Short mmCIF file of C-alpha atoms in Angstrom, two decimals:
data_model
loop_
_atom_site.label_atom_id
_atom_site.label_comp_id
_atom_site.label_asym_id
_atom_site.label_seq_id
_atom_site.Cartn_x
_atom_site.Cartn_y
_atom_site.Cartn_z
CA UNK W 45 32.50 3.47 -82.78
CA UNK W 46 32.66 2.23 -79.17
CA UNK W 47 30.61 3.22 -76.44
CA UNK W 48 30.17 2.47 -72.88
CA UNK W 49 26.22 1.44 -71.92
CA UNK W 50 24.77 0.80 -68.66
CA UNK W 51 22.11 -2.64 -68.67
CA UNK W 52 20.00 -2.20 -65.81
CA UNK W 53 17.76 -5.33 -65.07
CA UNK W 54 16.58 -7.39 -62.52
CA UNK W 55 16.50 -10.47 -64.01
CA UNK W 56 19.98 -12.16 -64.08
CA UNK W 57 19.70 -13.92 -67.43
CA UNK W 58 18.29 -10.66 -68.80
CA UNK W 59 21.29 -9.09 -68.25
CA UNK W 60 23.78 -11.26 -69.26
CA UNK W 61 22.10 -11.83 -72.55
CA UNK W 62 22.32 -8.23 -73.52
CA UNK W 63 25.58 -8.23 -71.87
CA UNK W 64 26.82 -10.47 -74.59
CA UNK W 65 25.40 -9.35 -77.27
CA UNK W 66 26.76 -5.63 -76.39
CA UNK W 67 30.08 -6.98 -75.88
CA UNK W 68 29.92 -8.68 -79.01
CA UNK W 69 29.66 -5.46 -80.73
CA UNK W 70 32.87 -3.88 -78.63
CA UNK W 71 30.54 -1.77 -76.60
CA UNK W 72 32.03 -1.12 -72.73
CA UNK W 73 28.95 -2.30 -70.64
CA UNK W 74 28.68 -1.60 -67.17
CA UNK W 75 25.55 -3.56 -65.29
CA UNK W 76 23.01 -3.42 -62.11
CA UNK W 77 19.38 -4.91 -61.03
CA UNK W 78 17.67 -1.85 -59.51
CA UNK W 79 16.88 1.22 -60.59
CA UNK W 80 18.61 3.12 -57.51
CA UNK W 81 22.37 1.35 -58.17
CA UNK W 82 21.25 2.45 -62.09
CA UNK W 83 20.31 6.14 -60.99
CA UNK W 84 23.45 5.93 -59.01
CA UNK W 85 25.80 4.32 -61.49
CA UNK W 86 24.62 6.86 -64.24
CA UNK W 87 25.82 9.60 -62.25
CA UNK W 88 29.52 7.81 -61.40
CA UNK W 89 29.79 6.41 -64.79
CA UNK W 90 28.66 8.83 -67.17
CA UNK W 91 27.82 6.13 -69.69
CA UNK W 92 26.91 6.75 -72.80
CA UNK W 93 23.79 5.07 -73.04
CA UNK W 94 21.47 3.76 -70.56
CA UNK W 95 19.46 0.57 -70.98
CA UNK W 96 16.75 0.40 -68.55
CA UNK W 97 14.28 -2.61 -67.98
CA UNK W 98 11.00 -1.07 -66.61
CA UNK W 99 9.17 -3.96 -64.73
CA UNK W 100 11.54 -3.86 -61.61
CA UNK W 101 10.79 -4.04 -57.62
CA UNK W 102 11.46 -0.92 -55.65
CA UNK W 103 12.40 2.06 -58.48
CA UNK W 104 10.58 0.84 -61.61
CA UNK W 105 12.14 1.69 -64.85
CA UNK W 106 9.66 4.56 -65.13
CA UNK W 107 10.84 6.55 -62.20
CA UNK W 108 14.47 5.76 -62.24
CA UNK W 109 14.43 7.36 -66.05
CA UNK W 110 12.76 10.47 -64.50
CA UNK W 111 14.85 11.07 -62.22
CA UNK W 112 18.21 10.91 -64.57
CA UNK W 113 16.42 12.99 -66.72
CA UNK W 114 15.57 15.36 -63.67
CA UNK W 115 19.65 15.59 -62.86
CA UNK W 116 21.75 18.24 -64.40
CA UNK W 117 24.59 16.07 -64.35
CA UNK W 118 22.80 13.02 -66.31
CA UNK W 119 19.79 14.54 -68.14
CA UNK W 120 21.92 14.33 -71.18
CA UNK W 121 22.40 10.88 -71.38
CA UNK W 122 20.19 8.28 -73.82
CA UNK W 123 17.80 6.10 -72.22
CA UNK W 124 16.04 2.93 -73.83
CA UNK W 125 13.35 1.28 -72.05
CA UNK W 126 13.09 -2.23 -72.68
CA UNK W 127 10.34 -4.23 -71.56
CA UNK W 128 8.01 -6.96 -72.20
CA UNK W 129 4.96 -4.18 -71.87
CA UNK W 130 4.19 -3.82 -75.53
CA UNK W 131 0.56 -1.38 -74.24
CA UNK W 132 0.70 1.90 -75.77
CA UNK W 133 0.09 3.53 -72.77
CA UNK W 134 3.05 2.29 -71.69
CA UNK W 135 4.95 3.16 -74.19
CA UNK W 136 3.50 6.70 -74.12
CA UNK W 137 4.37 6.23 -70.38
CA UNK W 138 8.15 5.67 -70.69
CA UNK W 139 8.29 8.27 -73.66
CA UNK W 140 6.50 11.20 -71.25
CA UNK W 141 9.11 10.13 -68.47
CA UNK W 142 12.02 11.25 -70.65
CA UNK W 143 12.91 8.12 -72.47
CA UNK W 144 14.41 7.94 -75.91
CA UNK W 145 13.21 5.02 -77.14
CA UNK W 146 10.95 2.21 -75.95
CA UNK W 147 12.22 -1.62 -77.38
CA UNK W 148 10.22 -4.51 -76.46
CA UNK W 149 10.93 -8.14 -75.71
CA UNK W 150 11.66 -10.09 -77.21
CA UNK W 151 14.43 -7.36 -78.43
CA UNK W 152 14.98 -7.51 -82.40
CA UNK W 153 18.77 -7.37 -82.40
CA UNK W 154 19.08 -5.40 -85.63
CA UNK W 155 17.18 -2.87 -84.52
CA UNK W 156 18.17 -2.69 -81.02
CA UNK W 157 22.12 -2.30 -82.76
CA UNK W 158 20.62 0.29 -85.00
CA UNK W 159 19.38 2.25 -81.79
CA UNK W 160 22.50 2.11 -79.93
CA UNK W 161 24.24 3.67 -82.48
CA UNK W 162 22.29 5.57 -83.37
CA UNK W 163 21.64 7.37 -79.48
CA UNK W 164 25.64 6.52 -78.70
CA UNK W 165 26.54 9.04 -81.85
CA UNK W 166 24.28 11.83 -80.89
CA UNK W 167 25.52 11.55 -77.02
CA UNK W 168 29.13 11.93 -78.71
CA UNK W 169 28.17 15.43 -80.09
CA UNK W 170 26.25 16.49 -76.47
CA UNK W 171 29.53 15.50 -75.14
CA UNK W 172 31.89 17.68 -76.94
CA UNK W 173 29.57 20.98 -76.41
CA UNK W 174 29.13 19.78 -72.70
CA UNK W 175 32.79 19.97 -72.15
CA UNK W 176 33.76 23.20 -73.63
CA UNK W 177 30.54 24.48 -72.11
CA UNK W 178 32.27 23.34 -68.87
CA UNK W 179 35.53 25.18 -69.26
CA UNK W 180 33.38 28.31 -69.01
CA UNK W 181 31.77 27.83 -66.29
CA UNK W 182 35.24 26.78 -64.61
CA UNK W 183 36.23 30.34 -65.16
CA UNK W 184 33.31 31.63 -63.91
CA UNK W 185 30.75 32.57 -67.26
CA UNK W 186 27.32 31.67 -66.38
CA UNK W 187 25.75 28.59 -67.79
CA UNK W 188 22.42 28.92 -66.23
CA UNK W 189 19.20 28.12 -67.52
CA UNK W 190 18.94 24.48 -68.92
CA UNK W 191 16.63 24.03 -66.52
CA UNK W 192 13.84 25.69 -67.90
CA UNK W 193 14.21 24.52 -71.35
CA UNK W 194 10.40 23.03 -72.55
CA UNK W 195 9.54 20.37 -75.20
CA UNK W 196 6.61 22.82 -76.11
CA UNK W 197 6.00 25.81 -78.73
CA UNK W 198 8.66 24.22 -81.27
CA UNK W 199 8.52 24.99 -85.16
CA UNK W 200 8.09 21.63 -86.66
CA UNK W 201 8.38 20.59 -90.42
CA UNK W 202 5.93 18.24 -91.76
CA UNK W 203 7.86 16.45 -95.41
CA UNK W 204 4.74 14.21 -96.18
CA UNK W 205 3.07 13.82 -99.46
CA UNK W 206 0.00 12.10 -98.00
CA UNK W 207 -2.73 14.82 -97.79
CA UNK W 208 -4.89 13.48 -95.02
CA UNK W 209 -2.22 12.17 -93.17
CA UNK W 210 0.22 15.43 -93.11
CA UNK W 211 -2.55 17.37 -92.20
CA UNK W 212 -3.62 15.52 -89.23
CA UNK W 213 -0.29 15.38 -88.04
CA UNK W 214 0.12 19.35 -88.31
CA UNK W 215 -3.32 19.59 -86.36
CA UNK W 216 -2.28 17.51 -83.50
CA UNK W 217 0.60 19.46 -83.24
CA UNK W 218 -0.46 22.60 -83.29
CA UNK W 219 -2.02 22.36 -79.87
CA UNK W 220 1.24 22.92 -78.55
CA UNK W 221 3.74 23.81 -81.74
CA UNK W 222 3.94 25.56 -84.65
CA UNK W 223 3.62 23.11 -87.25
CA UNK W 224 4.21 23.64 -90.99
CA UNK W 225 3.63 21.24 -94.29
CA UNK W 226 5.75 20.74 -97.25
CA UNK W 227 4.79 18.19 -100.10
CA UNK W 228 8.22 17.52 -101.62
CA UNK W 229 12.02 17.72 -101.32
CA UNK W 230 12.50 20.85 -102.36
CA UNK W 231 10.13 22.72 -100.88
CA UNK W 232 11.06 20.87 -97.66
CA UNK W 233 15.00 21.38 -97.71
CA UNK W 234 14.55 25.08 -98.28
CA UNK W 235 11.95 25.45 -95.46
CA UNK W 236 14.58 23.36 -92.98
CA UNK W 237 16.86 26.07 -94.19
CA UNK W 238 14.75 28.53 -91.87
CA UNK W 239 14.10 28.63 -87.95
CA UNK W 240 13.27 24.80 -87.30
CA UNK W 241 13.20 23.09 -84.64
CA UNK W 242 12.73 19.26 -85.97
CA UNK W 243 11.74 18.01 -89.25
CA UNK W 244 9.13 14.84 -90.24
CA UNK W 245 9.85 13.02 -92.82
CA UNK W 246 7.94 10.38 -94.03
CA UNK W 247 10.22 8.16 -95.94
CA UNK W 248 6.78 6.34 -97.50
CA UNK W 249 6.45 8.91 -99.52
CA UNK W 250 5.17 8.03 -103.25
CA UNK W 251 6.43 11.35 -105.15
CA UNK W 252 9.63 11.52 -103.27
CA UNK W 253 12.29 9.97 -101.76
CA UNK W 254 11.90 10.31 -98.03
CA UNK W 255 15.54 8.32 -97.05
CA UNK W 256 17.23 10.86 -99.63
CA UNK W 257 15.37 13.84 -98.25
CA UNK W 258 16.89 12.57 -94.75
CA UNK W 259 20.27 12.17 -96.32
CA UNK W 260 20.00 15.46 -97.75
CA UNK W 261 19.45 17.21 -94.48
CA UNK W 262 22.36 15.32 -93.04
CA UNK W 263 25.02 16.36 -95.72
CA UNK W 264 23.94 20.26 -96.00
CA UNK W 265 25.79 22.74 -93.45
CA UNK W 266 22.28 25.27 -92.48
CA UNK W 267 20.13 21.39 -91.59
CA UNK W 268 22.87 19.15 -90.22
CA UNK W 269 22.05 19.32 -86.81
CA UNK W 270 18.11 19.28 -87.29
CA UNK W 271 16.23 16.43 -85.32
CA UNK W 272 14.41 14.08 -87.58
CA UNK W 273 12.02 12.08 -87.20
CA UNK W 274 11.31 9.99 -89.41
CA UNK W 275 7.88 8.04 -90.37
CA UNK W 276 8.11 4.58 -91.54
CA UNK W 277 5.40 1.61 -91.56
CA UNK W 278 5.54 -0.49 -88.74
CA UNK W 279 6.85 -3.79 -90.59
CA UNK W 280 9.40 -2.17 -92.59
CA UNK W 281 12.75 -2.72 -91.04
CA UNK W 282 14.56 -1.66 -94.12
CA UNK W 283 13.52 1.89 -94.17
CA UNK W 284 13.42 1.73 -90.53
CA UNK W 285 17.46 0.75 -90.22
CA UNK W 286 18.08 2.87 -93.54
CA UNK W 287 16.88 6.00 -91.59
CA UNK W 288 18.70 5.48 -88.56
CA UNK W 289 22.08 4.58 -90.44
CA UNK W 290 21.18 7.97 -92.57
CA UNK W 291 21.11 10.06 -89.28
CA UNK W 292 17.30 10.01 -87.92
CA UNK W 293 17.23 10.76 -84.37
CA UNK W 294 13.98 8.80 -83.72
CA UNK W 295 11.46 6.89 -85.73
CA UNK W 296 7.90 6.98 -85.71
CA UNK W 297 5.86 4.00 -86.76
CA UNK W 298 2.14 4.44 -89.06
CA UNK W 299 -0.14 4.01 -88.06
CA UNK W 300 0.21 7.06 -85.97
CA UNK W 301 -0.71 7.31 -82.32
CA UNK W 302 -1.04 11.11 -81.55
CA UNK W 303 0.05 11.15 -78.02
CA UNK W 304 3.30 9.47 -79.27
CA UNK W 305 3.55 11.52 -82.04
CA UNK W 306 3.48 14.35 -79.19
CA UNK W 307 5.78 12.81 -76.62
CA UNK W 308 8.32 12.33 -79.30
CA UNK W 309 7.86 15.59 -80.82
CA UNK W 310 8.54 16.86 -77.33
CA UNK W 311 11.42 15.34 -76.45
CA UNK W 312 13.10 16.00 -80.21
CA UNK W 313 12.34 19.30 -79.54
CA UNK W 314 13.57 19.83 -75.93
CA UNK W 315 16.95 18.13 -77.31
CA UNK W 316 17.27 20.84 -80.05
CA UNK W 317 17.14 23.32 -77.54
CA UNK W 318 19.40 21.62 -75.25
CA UNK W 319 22.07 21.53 -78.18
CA UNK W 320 21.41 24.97 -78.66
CA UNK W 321 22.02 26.23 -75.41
CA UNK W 322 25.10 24.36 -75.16
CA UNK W 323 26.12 26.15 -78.68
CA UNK W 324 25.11 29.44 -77.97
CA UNK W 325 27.00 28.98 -74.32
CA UNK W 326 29.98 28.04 -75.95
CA UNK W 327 29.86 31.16 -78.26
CA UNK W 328 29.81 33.24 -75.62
CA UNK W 329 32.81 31.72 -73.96
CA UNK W 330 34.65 31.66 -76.57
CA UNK W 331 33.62 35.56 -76.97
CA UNK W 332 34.47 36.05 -73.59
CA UNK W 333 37.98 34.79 -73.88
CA UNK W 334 39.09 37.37 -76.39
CA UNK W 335 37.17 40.06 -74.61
CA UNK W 336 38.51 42.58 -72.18
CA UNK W 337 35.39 42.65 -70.07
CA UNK W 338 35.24 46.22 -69.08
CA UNK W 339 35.84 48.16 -72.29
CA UNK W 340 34.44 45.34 -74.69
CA UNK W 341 37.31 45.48 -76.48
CA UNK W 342 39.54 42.37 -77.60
CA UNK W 343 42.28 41.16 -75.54
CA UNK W 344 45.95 40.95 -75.17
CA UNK W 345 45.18 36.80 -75.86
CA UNK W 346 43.36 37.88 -79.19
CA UNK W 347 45.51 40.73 -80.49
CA UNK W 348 48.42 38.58 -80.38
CA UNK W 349 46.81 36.15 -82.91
CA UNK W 350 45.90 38.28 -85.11
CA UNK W 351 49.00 40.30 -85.03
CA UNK W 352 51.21 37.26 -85.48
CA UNK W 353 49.31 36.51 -89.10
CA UNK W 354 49.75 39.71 -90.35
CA UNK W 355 52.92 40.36 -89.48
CA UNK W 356 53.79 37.15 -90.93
CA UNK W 357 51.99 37.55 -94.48
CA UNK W 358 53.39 41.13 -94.81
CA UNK W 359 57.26 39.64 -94.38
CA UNK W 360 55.82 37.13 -97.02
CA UNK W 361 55.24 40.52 -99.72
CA UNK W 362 51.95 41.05 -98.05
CA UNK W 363 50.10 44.56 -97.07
CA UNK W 364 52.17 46.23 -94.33
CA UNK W 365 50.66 46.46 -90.78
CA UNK W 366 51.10 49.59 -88.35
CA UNK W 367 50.44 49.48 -84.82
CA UNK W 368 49.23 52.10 -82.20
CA UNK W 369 50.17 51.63 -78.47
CA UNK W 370 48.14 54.02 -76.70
CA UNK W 371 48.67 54.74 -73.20
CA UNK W 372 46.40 57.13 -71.45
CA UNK W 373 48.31 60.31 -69.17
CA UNK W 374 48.40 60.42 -65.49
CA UNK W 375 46.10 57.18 -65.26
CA UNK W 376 47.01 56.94 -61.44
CA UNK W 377 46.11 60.31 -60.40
CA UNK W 378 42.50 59.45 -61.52
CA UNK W 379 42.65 56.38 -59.44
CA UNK W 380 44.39 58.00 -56.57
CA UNK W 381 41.72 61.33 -56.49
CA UNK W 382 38.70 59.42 -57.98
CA UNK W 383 38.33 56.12 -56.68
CA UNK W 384 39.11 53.00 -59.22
CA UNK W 385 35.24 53.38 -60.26
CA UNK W 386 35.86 56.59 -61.58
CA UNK W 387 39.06 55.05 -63.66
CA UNK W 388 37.10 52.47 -64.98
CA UNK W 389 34.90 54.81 -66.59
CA UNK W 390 37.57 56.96 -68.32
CA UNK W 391 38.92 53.83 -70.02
CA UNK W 392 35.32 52.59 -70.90
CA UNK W 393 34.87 56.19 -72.66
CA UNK W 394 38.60 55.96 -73.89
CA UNK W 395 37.11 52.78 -75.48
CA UNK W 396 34.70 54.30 -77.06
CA UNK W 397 36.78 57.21 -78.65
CA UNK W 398 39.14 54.88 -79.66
CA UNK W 399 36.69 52.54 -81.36
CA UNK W 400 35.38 55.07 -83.20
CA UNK W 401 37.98 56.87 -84.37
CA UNK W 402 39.55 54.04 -86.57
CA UNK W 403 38.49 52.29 -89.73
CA UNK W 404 36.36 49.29 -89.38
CA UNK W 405 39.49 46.95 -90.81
CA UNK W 406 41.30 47.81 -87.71
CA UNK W 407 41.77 45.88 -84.71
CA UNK W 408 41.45 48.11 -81.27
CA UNK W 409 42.53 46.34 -78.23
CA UNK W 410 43.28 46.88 -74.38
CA UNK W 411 46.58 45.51 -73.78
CA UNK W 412 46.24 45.97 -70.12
CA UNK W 413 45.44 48.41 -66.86
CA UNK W 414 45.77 51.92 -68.91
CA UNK W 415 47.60 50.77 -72.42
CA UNK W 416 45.68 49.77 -75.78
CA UNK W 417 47.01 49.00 -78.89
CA UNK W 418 45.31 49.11 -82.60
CA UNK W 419 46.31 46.88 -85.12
CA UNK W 420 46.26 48.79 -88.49
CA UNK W 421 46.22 46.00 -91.48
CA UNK W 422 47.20 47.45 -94.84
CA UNK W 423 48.93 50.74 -93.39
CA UNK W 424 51.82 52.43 -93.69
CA UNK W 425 53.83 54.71 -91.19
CA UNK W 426 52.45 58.02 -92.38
CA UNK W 427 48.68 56.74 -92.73
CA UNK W 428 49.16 54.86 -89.12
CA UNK W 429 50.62 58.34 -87.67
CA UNK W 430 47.81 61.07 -89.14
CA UNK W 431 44.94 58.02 -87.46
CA UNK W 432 47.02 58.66 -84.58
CA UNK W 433 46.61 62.29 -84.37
CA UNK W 434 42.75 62.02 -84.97
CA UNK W 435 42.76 59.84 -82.17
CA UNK W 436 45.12 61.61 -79.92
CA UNK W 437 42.72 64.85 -80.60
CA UNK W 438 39.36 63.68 -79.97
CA UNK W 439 40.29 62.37 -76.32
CA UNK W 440 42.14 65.74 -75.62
CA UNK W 441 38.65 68.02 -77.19
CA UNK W 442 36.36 67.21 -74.58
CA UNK W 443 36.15 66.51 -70.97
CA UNK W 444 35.43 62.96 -69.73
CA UNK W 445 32.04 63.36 -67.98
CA UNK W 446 32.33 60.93 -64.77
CA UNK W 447 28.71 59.95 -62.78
CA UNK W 448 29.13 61.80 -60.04
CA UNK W 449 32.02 64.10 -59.85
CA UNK W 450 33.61 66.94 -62.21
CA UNK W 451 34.37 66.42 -66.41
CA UNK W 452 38.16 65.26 -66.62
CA UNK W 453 40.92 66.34 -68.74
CA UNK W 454 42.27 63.24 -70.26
CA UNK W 455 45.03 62.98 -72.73
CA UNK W 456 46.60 60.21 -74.35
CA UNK W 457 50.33 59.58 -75.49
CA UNK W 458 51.10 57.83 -78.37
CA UNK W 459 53.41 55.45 -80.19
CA UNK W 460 53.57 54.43 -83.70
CA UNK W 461 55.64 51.61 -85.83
CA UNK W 462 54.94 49.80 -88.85
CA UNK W 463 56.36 46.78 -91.16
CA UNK W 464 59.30 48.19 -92.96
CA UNK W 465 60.60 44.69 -94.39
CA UNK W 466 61.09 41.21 -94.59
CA UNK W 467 62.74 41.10 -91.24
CA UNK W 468 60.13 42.20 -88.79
CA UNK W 469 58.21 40.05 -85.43
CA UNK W 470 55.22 41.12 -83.26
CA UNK W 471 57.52 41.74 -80.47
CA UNK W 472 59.61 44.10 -82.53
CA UNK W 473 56.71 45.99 -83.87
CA UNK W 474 55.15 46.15 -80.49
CA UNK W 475 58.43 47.22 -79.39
CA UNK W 476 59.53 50.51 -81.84
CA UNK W 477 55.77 51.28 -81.03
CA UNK W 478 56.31 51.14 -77.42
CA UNK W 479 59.58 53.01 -77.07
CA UNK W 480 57.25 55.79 -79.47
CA UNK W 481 55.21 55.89 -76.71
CA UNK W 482 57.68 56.11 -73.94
CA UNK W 483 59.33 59.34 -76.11
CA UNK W 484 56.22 60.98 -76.29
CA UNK W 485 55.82 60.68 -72.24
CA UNK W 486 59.25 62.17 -72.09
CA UNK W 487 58.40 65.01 -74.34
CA UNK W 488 55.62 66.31 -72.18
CA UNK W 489 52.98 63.77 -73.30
CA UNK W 490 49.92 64.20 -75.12
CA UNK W 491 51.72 63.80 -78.50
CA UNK W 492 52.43 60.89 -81.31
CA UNK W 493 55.50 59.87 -81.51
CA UNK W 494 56.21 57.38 -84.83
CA UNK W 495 58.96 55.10 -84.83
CA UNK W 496 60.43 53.75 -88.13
CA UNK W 497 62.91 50.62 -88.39
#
């Protein structure tokens, strides 16, 4: 898996060394020596991760990762500090200002690999929900409010059998989370299975396997995406590289400093909200493109879909399928007399009658300006036609009540077709419905018409 990283340093031979050893690897690597051409060039470039040396003149490598963090349009990407500070208040430091990951110098290679593609794969995922979250806002659905997503008030798993340990962790974290402790693998996969934010693992563990607990998490659809971090002794590589290859999103080191604990607990968390966001935004896109926005109903774009499957397994032998077109009478003269406000609230009620006037199988639909359609899986003619009639009769019983102005006598004219053999297409169906519905116009409206094969 290739990736393109940014190397930000000041120091000539600094950057050519991890230069080569990047390009080594097949990584893309794009390069600077100040943290303004880096804040810059992370904005142009969109890399995929961002490798930023702190001790530089001007921007310092503390500031420069604020301020991509503080960008909407780079707040997603990775960034490694790496620096010969080894302090841990400077590590704390660079963790606070919205870095991933602090490496000193002299870098360990292994590790520093391990990293990379480790914070490369993860930006891969961000990536895919970013861009599908940005179709929707191209066609205008909100994607507000990523902003104001906090690192704070997360419900964090604690997988530890050490006693003293687990329970010092939980108590640190509770001044700002809702922490939780589980002793085994069990008990700890079928707590992830509930509203988490991030799981601990400590891979140390003496009863159980902490790197198969990880691995567990990883291959199981409900805790696949949960952050882990994972708890390892500061001189074990193995276990260290093991849980990054397994799928660890960060790595903690015993023994434990609490205000890293916290800064990495925050910024886990903030990133499981982040993915979340993007998730639930691209829900509600994809909602939104099947959905005819005033009635709530599905679309023309959705009905289609569905109609072309069914159609296609009943020519097959399958259950027949009946359609409704439904278009409302004198539609214009509401318009014209009204205003188009007061039309738009005769077809939200007509939505409403419609909806519930049909089984919960069925698929009711606005087709477009004054027309629906209800696609009717397993139904024949007859069954489509008497659903028809209740239909047809519930929008003629009682006024529509529009805000502001007098109750209006709506009726509704019908047309009705249905699978009759192997021979049939959506556009025929939709067709014998249609020509239904122009009869019953012709006829005086307010009437189902039913049109066989």
């Amino acid at each position: 898996m290739s990736a393109r990283i940014l190397v930000v340093d000041d120091v000539e031979a600094n950057v050519r060394l991890l230069e080569a050893k990047l390009t080594l690897e097949y990584y893309d690597v794009i390069t600077c020596h100040d943290g303004v051409s880096g804040i810059a060039l992370a904005a142009s470039e969109q890399p995929d991760l961002i490798l930023l040396d702190v001790m530089m003149p001007g921007v310092d490598g503390f500031e420069a990762c604020r301020r991509i963090k503080a960008a909407a349009d780079t707040r997603h990407i990775p960034v490694v500090l790496v620096t010969a500070l080894d302090g841990r208040h400077d590590r704390i430091k660079g963790l606070e200002a919205g870095a991933d990951d602090f490496l000193s110098k002299p870098l360990d290679d292994v590790i520093l690999m391990a990293r990379v593609k480790s914070l490369t794969r993860l930006k891969m995922v961000m990536d895919e929900l970013r861009e599908r979250e940005e179709s929707g806002r191209r066609v205008g659905v909100d994607t507000g409010g990523v902003a104001r997503l906090k690192g704070s008030g997360g419900r964090v798993l604690i997988v530890d059998d050490n006693t003293l340990q687990a329970d010092l962790m939980a108590q640190e974290l509770s001044l700002e989370h809702r922490p939780m402790v589980e002793r085994s693998t069990e008990t700890g996969l079928e707590a992830a299975r509930g509203a988490v934010d991030l799981v601990i693992v400590n891979v140390t563990s003496e009863s159980f396997d902490g790197l198969r607990l990880i691995a567990q998490l990883r291959s199981k659809e409900p805790t696949r995406r949960l952050p882990i971090l994972a708890l390892v002794d500061t001189q074990d590589r193995p276990r260290l590289l093991k849980a990054l290859e397994l799928g660890a999103h960060d790595i903690l080191t015993r023994p434990i400093d609490p205000e890293e604990l916290g800064a990495r607990v925050r910024t886990q968390v903030r990133r499981k909200r982040y993915g979340d966001f993007l998730r639930q935004k691209l829900d509600h896109n994809l909602e939104m493109a099947v959905t005819d926005p005033l009635t709530g109903l599905h679309n023309r774009r959705y009905m289609n879909g569905q109609l072309d499957a069914l159609v296609a397994r009943a020519n097959r032998g399958g259950d027949p399928v009946a359609l409704l077109v439904l278009d409302i009478d004198h539609f214009k003269s509401v318009n014209d007399s009204f205003g188009h406000d007061a039309g738009d609230e005769v077809l939200r009620e007509f939505s409403v009658r419609l909806a519930t006037n049909v089984r919960a199988v069925d698929l009711p639909c606005r087709f477009g300006g004054e027309e629906f359609v209800v696609v009717m899986p397993g139904t024949t003619l007859e069954d489509a036609h008497r659903i028809a009639e209740r239909i047809r009769r519930d929008v003629g019983a009682s006024p529509f009540r529009i805000l502001g102005g007098e109750p209006l006598g709506i009726t509704v004219s019908v047309g009705v077709a249905a699978t009759m053999g192997g021979d049939d297409t959506p556009a025929s169906l939709l067709k014998r419905a249609d020509e239904g519905v122009y009869e019953a116009k012709n006829s005086g409206r307010n009437r189902v018409v039913a049109r066989a094969a």
